[in-house]
Short mmCIF file of C-alpha atoms in Angstrom, two decimals:
data_model
loop_
_atom_site.label_atom_id
_atom_site.label_comp_id
_atom_site.label_asym_id
_atom_site.label_seq_id
_atom_site.Cartn_x
_atom_site.Cartn_y
_atom_site.Cartn_z
CA MET A 342 -3.12 -10.70 -0.62
CA ASP A 343 -6.23 -11.77 -2.44
CA PRO A 344 -9.09 -9.37 -1.66
CA GLY A 345 -11.59 -11.32 -3.72
CA HIS A 346 -14.36 -10.19 -6.00
CA ARG A 347 -16.16 -6.86 -5.63
CA THR A 348 -14.11 -5.28 -2.88
CA GLY A 349 -12.93 -1.73 -2.48
CA ALA A 350 -14.36 1.76 -2.61
CA PRO A 351 -15.89 1.65 -6.12
CA TRP A 352 -18.00 -1.39 -5.27
CA ARG A 353 -19.03 0.10 -1.92
CA ALA A 354 -20.16 3.24 -3.76
CA ILE A 355 -22.21 1.18 -6.22
CA ASP A 356 -23.93 -1.16 -3.78
CA LYS A 357 -24.20 1.40 -0.93
CA ARG A 358 -22.74 -1.07 1.55
CA LEU A 359 -22.33 0.43 5.02
CA ILE A 360 -18.79 1.04 6.25
CA CYS A 361 -17.51 2.51 9.55
CA ASN A 362 -20.18 3.86 11.90
CA GLY A 363 -22.96 3.49 9.33
CA ASN A 364 -21.30 5.71 6.71
CA GLN A 365 -21.54 4.97 2.99
CA GLU A 366 -18.92 5.40 0.28
CA SER A 367 -19.83 7.73 -2.59
CA PHE A 368 -18.14 8.67 -5.84
CA ARG A 369 -18.35 12.31 -4.77
CA THR A 370 -16.17 11.74 -1.70
CA MET A 371 -13.96 9.22 -3.48
CA PHE A 372 -12.87 11.84 -6.02
CA ALA A 373 -13.11 14.98 -3.87
CA ARG A 374 -10.12 17.34 -3.91
CA ASP A 375 -8.96 16.09 -0.51
CA SER A 376 -9.34 12.35 -1.24
CA ILE A 377 -6.34 10.05 -1.07
CA ILE A 378 -7.04 8.85 -4.63
CA VAL A 379 -6.80 12.38 -6.06
CA TRP A 380 -3.75 13.12 -3.89
CA HIS A 381 -1.98 10.02 -5.23
CA PHE A 382 -2.43 10.97 -8.88
CA LYS A 383 -1.56 14.63 -8.28
CA SER A 384 1.66 13.83 -6.42
CA PHE A 385 2.85 10.72 -8.30
CA ARG A 386 5.22 12.44 -10.77
CA ARG A 387 6.83 14.57 -8.08
CA LYS A 388 7.44 11.56 -5.81
CA ARG A 389 8.71 9.44 -8.70
CA ARG A 390 11.19 12.19 -9.70
CA ARG A 391 12.40 12.46 -6.11
CA MET A 392 12.94 8.70 -5.76
CA ARG A 393 14.77 8.45 -9.08
CA GLY A 394 17.02 11.29 -7.93
CA TRP A 395 17.77 9.40 -4.72
CA ALA A 396 18.62 6.26 -6.72
CA VAL A 397 21.37 8.00 -8.73
CA ASN A 398 22.80 10.05 -5.84
CA PRO A 399 25.44 8.00 -3.95
CA SER A 400 25.25 10.30 -0.91
CA GLY A 401 21.45 10.03 -0.76
CA PRO A 402 19.36 7.35 0.90
CA ASN A 403 19.80 3.71 -0.09
CA VAL A 404 17.23 3.07 -2.84
CA ARG A 405 16.56 -0.21 -4.59
CA ARG A 406 14.36 0.11 -7.67
CA LEU A 407 12.43 -3.03 -8.53
CA ALA A 408 10.51 -2.85 -11.80
CA ARG A 409 9.10 -6.37 -11.98
CA PRO A 410 7.60 -8.85 -9.51
CA LYS A 411 10.40 -11.33 -10.35
CA GLU A 412 12.98 -8.75 -9.25
CA LEU A 413 11.15 -8.34 -5.94
CA ASP A 414 10.96 -12.11 -5.40
CA ALA A 415 14.69 -12.50 -6.12
CA TRP A 416 15.58 -9.67 -3.73
CA ILE A 417 13.38 -11.05 -0.93
CA LYS A 418 15.17 -14.42 -1.20
CA THR A 419 18.48 -12.66 -0.42
CA LEU A 420 17.21 -11.21 2.87
CA GLN A 421 18.23 -12.70 6.19
CA PRO A 422 15.96 -12.72 9.25
CA ILE A 423 16.92 -10.12 11.86
CA ALA A 424 15.31 -12.00 14.75
CA THR A 425 14.30 -15.54 15.57
CA PRO A 426 10.58 -16.32 15.57
CA ARG A 427 8.92 -16.45 18.96
CA ALA A 428 7.12 -19.48 20.30
CA PRO A 429 3.32 -19.16 20.15
CA HIS A 430 1.67 -17.82 23.29
CA ASP A 431 -1.03 -19.65 25.20
CA GLU A 432 -3.05 -16.43 25.32
CA PRO A 433 -5.86 -15.89 22.81
CA PRO A 434 -5.23 -13.26 20.12
CA CYS A 435 -6.45 -9.71 20.67
CA GLY A 436 -9.76 -8.64 19.18
#
């Protein structure tokens, strides 16, 4: 994923670019108490503690902790496909 230059909520708040239904992003809504950004930072430690607990508990869910992009790449290479790819359809894509 390469979103390019000047994308995301902060840039939309600066340049007042219109988003869905003519709305505009603002720093006030971006950092309001009910924003997803604030929620992420407020809940990060709790979620991290929970996931680390799962990782050391053998009877808990299967957790694989990957700390570096190289670890992720190596793990992905070990995965096997669970289905065969379908042939392309003659129909145009939706949208």
